[in-house]
Short mmCIF file of N, CA and C and ligand atoms in Angstrom, two decimals:
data_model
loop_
_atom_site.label_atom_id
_atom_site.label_comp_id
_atom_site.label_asym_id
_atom_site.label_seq_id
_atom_site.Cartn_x
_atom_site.Cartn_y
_atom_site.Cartn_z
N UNK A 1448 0.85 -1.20 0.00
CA UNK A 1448 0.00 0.00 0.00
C UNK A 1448 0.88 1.25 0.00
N UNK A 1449 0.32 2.19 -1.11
CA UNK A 1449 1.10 3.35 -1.16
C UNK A 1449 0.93 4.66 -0.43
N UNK A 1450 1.02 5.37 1.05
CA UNK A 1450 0.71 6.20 1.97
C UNK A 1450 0.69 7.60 1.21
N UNK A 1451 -0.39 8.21 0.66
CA UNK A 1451 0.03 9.28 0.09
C UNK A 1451 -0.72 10.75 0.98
N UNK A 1452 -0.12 11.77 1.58
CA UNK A 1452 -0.77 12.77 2.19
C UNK A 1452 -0.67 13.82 1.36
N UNK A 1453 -1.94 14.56 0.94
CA UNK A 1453 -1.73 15.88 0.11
C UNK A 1453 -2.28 16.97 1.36
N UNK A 1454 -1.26 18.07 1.16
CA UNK A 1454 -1.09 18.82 1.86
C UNK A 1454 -1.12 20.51 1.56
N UNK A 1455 -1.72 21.21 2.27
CA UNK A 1455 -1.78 22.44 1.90
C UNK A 1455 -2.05 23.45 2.98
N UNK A 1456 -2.49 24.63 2.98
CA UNK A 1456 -2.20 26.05 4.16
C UNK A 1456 -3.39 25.87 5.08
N UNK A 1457 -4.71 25.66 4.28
CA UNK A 1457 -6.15 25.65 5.06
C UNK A 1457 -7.00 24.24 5.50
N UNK A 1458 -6.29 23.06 4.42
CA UNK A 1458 -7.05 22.01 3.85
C UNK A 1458 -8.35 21.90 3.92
N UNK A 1459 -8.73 22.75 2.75
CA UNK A 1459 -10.32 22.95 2.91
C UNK A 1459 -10.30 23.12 0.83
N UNK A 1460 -9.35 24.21 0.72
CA UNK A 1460 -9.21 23.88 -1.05
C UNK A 1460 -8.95 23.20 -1.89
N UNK A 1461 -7.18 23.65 -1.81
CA UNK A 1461 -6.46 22.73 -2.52
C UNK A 1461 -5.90 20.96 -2.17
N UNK A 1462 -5.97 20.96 -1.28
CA UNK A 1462 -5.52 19.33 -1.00
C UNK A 1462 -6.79 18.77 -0.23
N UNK A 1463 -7.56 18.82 -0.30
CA UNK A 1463 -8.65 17.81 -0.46
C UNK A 1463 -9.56 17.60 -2.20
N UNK A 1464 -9.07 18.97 -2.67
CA UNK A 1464 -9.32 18.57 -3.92
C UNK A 1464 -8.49 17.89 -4.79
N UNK A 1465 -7.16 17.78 -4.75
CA UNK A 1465 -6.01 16.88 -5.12
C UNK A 1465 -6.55 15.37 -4.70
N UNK A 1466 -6.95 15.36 -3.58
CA UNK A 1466 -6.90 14.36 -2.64
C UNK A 1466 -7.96 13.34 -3.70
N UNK A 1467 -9.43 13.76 -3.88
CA UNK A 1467 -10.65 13.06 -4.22
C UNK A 1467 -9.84 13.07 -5.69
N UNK A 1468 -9.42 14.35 -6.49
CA UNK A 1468 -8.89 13.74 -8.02
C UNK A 1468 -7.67 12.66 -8.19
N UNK A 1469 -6.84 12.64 -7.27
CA UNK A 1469 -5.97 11.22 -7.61
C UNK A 1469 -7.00 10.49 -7.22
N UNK A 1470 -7.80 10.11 -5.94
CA UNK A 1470 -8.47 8.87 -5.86
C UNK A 1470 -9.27 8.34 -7.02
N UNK A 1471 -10.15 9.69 -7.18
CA UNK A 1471 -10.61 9.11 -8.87
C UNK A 1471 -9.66 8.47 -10.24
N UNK A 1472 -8.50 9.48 -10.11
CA UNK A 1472 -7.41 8.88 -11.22
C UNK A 1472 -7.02 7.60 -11.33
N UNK A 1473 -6.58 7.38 -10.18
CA UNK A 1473 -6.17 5.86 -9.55
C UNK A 1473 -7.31 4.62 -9.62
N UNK A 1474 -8.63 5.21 -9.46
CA UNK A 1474 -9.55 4.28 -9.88
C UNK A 1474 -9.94 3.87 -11.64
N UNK A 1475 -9.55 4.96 -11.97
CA UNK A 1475 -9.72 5.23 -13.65
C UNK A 1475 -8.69 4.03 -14.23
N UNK A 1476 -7.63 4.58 -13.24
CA UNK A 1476 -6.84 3.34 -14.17
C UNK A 1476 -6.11 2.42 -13.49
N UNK A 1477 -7.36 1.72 -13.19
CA UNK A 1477 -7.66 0.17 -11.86
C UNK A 1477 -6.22 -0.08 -11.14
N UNK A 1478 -6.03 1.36 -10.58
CA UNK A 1478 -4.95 1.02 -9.28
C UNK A 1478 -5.40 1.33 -7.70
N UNK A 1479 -6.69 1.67 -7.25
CA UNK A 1479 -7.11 2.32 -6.55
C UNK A 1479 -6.88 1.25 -4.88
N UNK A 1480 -6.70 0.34 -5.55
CA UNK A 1480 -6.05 -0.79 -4.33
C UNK A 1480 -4.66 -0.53 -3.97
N UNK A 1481 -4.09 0.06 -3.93
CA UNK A 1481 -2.89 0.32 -4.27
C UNK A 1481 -2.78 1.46 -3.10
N UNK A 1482 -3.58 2.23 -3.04
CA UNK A 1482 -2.73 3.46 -2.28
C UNK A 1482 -3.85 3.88 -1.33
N UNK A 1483 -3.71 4.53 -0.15
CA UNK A 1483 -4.38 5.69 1.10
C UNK A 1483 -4.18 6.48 0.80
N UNK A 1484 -5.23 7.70 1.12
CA UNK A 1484 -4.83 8.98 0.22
C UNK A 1484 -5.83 9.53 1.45
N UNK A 1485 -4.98 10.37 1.79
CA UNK A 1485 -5.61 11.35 2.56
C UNK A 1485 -5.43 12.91 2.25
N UNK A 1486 -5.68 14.21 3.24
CA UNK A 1486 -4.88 15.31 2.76
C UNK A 1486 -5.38 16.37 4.66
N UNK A 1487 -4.17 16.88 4.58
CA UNK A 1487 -4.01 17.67 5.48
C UNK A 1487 -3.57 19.53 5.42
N UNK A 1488 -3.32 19.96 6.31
CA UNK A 1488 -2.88 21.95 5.83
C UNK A 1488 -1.82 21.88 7.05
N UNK A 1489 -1.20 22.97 7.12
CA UNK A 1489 -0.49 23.27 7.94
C UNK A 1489 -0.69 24.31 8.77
N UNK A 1490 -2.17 25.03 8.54
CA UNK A 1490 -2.57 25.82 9.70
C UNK A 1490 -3.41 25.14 10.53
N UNK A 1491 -3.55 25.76 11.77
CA UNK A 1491 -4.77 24.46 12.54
C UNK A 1491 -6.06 25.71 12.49
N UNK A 1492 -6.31 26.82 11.96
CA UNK A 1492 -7.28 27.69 12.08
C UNK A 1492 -8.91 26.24 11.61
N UNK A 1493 -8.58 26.22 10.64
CA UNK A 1493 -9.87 25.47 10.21
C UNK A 1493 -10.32 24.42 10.93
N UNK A 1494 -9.09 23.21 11.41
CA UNK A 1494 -9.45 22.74 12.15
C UNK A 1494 -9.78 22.63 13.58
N UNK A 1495 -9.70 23.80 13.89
CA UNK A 1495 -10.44 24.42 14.89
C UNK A 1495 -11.91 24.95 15.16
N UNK A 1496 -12.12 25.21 14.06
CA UNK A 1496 -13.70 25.54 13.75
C UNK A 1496 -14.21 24.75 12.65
N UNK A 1497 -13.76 23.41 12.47
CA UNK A 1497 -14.27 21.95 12.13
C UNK A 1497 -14.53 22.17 11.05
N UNK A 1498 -14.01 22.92 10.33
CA UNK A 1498 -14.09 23.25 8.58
C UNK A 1498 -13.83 22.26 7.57
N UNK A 1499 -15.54 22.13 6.90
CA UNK A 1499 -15.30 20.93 5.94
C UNK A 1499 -14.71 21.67 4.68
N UNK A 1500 -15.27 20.85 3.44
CA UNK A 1500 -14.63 21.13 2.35
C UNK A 1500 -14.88 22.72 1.59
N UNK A 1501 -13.86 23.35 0.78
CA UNK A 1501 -14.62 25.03 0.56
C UNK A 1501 -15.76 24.54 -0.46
N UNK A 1502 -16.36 25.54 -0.23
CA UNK A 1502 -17.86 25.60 -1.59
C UNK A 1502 -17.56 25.36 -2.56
N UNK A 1503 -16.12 26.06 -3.14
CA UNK A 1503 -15.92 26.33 -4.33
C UNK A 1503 -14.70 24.88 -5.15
N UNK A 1504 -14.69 24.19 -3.68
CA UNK A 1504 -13.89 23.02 -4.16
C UNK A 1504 -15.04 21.82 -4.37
N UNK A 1505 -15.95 21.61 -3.64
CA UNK A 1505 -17.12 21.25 -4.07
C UNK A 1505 -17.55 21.15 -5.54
N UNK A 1506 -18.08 22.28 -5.54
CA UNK A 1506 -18.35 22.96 -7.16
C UNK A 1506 -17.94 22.61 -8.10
N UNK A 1507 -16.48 22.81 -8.04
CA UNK A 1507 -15.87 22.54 -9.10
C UNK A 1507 -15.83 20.63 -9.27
N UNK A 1508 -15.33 20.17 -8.19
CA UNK A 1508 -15.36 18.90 -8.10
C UNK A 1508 -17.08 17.99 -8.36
N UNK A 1509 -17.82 18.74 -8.15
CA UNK A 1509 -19.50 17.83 -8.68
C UNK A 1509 -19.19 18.29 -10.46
N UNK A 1510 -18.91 19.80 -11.10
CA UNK A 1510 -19.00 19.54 -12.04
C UNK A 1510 -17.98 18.95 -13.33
N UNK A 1511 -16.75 18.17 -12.50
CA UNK A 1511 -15.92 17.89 -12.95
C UNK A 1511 -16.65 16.13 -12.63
N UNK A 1512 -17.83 15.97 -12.54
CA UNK A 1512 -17.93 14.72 -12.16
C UNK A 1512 -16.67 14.01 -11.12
N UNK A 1513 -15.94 14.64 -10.12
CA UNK A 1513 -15.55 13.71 -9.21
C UNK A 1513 -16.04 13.70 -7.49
N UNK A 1514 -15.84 12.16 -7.57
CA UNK A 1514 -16.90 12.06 -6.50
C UNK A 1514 -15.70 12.24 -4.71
N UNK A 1515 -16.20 12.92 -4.05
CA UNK A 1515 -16.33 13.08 -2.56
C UNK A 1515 -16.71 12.78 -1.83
N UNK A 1516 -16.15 12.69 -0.46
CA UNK A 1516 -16.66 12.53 0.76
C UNK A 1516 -16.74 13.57 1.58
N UNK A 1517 -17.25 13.90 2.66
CA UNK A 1517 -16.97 15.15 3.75
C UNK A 1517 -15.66 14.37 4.08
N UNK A 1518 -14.95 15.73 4.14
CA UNK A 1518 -13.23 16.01 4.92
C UNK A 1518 -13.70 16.94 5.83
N UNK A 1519 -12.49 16.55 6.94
CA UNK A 1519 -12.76 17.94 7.80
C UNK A 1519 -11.25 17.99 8.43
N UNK A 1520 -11.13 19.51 7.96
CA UNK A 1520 -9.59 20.15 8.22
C UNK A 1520 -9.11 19.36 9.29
N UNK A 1521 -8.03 18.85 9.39
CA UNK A 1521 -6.78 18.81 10.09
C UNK A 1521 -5.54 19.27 9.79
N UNK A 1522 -4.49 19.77 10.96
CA UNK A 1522 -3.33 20.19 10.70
C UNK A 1522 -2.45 19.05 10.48
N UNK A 1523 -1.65 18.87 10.16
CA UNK A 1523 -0.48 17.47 9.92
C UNK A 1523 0.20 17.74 10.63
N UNK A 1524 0.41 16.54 11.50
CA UNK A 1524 1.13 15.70 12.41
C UNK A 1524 2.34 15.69 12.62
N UNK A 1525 3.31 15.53 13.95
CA UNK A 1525 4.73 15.21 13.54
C UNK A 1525 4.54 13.46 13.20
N UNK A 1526 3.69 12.57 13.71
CA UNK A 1526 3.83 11.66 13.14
C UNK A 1526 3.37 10.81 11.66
N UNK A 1527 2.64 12.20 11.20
CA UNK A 1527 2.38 12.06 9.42
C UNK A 1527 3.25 11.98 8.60
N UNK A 1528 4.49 12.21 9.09
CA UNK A 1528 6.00 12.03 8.31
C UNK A 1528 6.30 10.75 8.58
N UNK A 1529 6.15 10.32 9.42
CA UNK A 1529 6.71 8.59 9.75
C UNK A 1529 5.86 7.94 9.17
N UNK A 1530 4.33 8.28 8.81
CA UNK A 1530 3.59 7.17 8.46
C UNK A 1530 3.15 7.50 6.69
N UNK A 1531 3.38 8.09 6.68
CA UNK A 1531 3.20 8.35 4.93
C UNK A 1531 4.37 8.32 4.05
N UNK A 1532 4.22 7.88 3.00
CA UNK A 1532 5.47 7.48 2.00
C UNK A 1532 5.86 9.18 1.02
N UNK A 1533 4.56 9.52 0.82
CA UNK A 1533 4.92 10.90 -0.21
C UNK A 1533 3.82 11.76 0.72
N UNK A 1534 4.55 12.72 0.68
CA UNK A 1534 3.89 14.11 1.97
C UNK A 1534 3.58 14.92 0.21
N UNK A 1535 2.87 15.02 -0.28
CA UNK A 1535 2.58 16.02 -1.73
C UNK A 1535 2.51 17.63 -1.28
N UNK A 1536 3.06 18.80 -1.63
CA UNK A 1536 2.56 20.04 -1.37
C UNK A 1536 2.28 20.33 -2.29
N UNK A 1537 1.31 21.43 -1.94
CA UNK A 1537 0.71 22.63 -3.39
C UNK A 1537 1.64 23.94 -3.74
N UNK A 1538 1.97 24.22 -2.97
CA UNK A 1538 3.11 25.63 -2.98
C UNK A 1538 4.69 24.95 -2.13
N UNK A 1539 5.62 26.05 -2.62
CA UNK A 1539 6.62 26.18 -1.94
C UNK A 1539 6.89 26.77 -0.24
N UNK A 1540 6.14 27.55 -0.03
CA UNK A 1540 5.31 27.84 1.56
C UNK A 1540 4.94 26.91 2.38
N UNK A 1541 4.30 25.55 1.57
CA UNK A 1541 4.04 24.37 2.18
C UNK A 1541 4.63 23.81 2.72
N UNK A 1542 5.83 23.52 1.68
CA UNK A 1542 6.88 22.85 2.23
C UNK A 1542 7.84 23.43 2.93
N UNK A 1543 8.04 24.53 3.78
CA UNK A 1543 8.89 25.01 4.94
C UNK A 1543 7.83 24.95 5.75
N UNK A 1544 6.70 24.67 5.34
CA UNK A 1544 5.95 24.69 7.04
C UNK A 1544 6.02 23.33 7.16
N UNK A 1545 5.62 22.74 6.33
CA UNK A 1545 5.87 21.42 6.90
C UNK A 1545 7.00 20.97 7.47
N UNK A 1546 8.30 21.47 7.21
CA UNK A 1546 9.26 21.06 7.73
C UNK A 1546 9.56 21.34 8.98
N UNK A 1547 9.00 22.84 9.18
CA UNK A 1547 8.79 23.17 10.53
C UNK A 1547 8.27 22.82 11.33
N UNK A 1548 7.11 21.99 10.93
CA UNK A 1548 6.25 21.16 11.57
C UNK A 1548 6.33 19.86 11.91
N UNK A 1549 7.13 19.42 10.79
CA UNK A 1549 7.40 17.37 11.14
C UNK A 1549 8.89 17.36 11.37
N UNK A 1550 9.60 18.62 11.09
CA UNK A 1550 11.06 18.10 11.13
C UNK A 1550 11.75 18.14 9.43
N UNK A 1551 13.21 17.85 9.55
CA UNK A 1551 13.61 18.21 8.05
C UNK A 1551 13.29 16.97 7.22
N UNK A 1552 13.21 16.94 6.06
CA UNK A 1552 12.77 16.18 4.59
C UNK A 1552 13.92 14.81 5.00
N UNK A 1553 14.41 14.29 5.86
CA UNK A 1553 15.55 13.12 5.92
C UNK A 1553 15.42 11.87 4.73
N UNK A 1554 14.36 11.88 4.71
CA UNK A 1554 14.00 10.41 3.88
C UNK A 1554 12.95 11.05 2.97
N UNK A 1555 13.29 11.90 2.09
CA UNK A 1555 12.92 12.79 0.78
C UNK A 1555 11.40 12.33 0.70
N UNK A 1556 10.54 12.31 1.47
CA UNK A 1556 8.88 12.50 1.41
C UNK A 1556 8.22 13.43 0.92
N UNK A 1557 8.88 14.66 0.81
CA UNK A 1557 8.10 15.72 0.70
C UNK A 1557 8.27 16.04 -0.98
N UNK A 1558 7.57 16.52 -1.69
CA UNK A 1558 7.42 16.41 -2.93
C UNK A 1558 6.47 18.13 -3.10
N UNK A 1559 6.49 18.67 -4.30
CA UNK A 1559 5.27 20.20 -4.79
C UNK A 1559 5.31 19.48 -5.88
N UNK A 1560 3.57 18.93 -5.86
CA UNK A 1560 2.67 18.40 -7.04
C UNK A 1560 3.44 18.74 -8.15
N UNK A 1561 3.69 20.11 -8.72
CA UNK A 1561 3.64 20.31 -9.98
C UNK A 1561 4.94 20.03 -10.42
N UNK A 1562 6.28 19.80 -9.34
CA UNK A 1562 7.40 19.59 -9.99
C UNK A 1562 7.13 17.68 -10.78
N UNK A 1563 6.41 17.35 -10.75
CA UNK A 1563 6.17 15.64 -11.15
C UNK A 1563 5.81 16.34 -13.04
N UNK A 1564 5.56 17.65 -13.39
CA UNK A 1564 5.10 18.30 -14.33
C UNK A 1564 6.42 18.31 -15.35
N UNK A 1565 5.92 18.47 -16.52
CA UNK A 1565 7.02 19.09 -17.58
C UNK A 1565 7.37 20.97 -17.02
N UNK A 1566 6.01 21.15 -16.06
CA UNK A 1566 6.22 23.17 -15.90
C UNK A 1566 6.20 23.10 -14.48
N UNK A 1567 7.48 22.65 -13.76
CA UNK A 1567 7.01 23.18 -12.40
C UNK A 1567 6.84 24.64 -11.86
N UNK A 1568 5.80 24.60 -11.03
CA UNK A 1568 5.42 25.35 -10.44
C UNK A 1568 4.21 25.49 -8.75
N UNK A 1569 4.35 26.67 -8.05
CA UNK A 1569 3.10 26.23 -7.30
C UNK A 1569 2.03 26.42 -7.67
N UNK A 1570 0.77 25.66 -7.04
CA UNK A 1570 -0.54 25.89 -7.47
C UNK A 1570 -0.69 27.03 -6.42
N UNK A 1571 -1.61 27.88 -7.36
CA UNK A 1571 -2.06 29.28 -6.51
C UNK A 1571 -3.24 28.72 -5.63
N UNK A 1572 -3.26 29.57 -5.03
CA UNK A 1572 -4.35 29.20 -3.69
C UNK A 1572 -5.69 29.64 -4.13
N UNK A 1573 -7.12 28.70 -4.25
CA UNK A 1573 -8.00 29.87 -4.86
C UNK A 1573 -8.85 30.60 -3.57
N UNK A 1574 -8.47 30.04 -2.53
CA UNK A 1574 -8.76 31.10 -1.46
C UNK A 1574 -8.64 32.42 -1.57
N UNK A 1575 -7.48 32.71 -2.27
CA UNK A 1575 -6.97 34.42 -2.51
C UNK A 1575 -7.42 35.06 -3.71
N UNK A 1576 -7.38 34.03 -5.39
CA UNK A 1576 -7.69 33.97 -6.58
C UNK A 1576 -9.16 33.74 -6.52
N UNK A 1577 -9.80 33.06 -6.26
CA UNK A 1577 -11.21 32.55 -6.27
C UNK A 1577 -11.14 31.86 -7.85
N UNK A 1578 -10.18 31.54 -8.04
CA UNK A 1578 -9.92 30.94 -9.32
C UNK A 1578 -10.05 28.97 -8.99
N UNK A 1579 -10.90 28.25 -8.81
CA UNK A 1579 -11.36 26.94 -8.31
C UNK A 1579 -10.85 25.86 -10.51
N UNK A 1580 -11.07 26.85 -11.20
CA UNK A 1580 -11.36 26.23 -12.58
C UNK A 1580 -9.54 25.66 -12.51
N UNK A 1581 -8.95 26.73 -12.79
CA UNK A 1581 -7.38 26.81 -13.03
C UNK A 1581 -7.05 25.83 -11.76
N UNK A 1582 -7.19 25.93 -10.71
CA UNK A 1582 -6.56 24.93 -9.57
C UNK A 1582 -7.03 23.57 -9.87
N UNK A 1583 -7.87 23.49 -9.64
CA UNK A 1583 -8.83 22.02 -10.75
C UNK A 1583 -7.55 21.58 -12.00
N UNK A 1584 -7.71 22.29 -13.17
CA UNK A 1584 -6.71 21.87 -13.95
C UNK A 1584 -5.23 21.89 -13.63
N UNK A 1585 -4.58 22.53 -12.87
CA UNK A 1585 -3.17 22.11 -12.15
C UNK A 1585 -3.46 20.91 -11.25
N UNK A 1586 -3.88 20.60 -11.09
CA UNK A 1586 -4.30 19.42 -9.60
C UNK A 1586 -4.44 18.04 -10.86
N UNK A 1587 -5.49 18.19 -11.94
CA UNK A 1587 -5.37 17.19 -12.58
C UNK A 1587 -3.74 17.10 -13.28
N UNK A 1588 -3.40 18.03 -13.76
CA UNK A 1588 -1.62 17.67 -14.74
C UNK A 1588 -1.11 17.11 -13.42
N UNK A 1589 -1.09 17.63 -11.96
CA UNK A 1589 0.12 17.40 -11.20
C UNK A 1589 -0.13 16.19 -10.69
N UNK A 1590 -1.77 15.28 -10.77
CA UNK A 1590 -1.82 14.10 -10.17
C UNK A 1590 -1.42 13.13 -11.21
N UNK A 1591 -1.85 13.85 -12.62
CA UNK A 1591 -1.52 12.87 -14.11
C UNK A 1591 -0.30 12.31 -13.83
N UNK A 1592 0.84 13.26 -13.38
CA UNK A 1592 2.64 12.90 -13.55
C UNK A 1592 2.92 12.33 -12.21
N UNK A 1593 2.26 12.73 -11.21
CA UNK A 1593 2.29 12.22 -9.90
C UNK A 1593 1.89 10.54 -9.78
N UNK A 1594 0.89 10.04 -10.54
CA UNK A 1594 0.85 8.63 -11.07
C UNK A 1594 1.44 8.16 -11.96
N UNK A 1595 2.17 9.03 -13.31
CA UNK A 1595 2.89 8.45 -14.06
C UNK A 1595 4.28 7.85 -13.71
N UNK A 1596 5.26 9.08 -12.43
CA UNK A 1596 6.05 8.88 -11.65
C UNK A 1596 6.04 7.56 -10.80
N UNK A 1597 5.15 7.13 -10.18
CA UNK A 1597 4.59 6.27 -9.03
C UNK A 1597 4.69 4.49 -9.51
N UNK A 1598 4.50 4.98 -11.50
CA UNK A 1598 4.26 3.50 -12.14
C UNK A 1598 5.82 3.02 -12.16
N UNK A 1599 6.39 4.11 -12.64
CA UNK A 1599 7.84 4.00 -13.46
C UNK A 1599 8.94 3.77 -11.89
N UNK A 1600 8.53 4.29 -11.00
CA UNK A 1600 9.55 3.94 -9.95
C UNK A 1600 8.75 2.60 -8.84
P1 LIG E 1404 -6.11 25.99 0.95
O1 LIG E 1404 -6.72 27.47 0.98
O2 LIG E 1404 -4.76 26.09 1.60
O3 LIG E 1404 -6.00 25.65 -0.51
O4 LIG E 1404 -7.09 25.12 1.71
C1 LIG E 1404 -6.95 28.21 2.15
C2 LIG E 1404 -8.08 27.96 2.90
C3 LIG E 1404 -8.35 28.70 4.03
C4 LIG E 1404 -7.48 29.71 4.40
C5 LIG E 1404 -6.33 29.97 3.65
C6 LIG E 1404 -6.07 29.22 2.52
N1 LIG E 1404 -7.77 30.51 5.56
O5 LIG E 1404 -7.08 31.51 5.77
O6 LIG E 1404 -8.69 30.12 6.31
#
């Protein structure tokens, strides 16, 4: 089984919507036995006031036909580094908090979705953008190479 945590600032946008599109990907192309997929943030604000998924990740995700469950924010763990194989981030921000948070990268877990891309880059937050369409399509390229990576190694 492959431990995969997607990770981001609020986990209410971007990495629970990563989260449900690899699960769908992975089912698409009958590997879905294969891996845990969860997703976490690195602020604890939301999960403090038990914040499920944003509206606008919803939205986009019913009309992208992929299917969901209720998530509800959590911050990541120092022991989410010991128990997950690939820690995924959405931004470069991510990944110094996370490190700040679990400790340094020792056993190279930590990964930003889009470098698995021919264009790395971070995914913008659509918390700030209200841009849900464009994060949607970075989330699908970065899970596309993020499984293509996963076959080949
Ligand atoms: P996310 O977006 O990191 O993609 O989940 C955010 C969600 C909530 C907040 C910031 C970013 N917030 O400030 O509550």
């Amino acid at each position: 089984m492959i431990k995969v945590l997607f990770v981001c600032l609020g986990n209410i946008c971007r990495s629970p919507m990563a989260q449900f599109v690899f699960k769908q990907m992975a089912e698409d192309r009958g590997l879905s036995g294969y891996f845990e997929i969860d997703s976490a943030g690195t602020e604890s604000y939301n999960e403090i006031h038990h914040a499920g998924i944003h509206y606008g990740t919803r939205e986009i995700l019913k009309e992208k036909n992929v299917p969901f469950e209720e998530h509800y924010s959590r911050r990541i763990r120092t022991n989410d580094y010991e128990y997950y194989d690939y820690i995924i981030a959405m931004d470069d921000s991510n990944i110094e908090d996370i490190q700040s948070l679990t400790g340094l990268d020792t056993e190279h877990k930590i990964y930003r979705l889009l470098d698995f891309t021919s264009h790395p880059r971070n995914i913008k937050d659509p918390w700030y953008t209200g841009n849900f369409e464009e994060c949607y399509e970075d989330i699908v390229e970065g899970c596309s190479a993020f499984l293509d990576f996963l076959k080949k190694s």
